[in-house]
Amino acid sequence: MGKLFRALFFLIILIALGLVGYAYLGPIFGADFSAPQKEIRMTVPLDDG
């Protein structure tokens, strides 16, 4: 049972390191993480009452 937990622990650590590495190195390899920028204008009805 201990071997299973150890394997899962190392797998979680490897996945976390992979995600951090992808976040840092992704833009170098062409991944674009920026949000699309678009201006949105909406009229807001105000109640006089």
Short mmCIF file of C-alpha atoms in Angstrom, two decimals:
data_model
loop_
_atom_site.label_atom_id
_atom_site.label_comp_id
_atom_site.label_asym_id
_atom_site.label_seq_id
_atom_site.Cartn_x
_atom_site.Cartn_y
_atom_site.Cartn_z
CA MET A 1 0.00 0.00 0.00
CA GLY A 2 2.90 2.33 0.74
CA LYS A 3 4.32 1.80 -2.77
CA LEU A 4 1.01 2.88 -4.27
CA PHE A 5 0.94 6.11 -2.25
CA ARG A 6 4.57 6.80 -3.09
CA ALA A 7 3.90 6.27 -6.80
CA LEU A 8 0.85 8.55 -6.68
CA PHE A 9 2.82 11.20 -4.79
CA PHE A 10 5.61 11.19 -7.38
CA LEU A 11 3.08 11.25 -10.21
CA ILE A 12 1.36 14.30 -8.69
CA ILE A 13 4.75 16.02 -8.27
CA LEU A 14 5.65 15.29 -11.90
CA ILE A 15 2.31 16.61 -13.14
CA ALA A 16 2.70 19.79 -11.06
CA LEU A 17 6.23 20.35 -12.39
CA GLY A 18 4.97 19.77 -15.93
CA LEU A 19 2.22 22.36 -15.54
CA VAL A 20 4.61 24.92 -14.06
CA GLY A 21 7.10 24.25 -16.85
CA TYR A 22 4.39 24.62 -19.48
CA ALA A 23 3.27 27.91 -17.93
CA TYR A 24 6.80 29.31 -18.09
CA LEU A 25 7.97 27.79 -21.37
CA GLY A 26 4.66 27.74 -23.27
CA PRO A 27 4.98 31.25 -24.75
CA ILE A 28 8.45 30.38 -26.07
CA PHE A 29 6.96 27.47 -28.01
CA GLY A 30 3.98 29.42 -29.35
CA ALA A 31 1.27 28.93 -26.73
CA ASP A 32 -0.68 32.17 -26.21
CA PHE A 33 -2.17 32.48 -22.73
CA SER A 34 -3.44 36.03 -23.03
CA ALA A 35 -7.14 36.68 -22.88
CA PRO A 36 -8.77 38.03 -26.04
CA GLN A 37 -9.29 41.76 -25.65
CA LYS A 38 -12.55 43.20 -26.91
CA GLU A 39 -14.38 46.32 -25.81
CA ILE A 40 -17.99 45.69 -24.87
CA ARG A 41 -20.40 48.58 -24.44
CA MET A 42 -23.84 48.03 -22.97
CA THR A 43 -26.49 50.50 -21.94
CA VAL A 44 -27.64 50.13 -18.36
CA PRO A 45 -31.21 51.21 -17.61
CA LEU A 46 -31.41 53.21 -14.37
CA ASP A 47 -34.59 53.31 -12.30
CA ASP A 48 -35.75 56.82 -11.30
CA GLY A 49 -38.05 55.53 -8.64
#
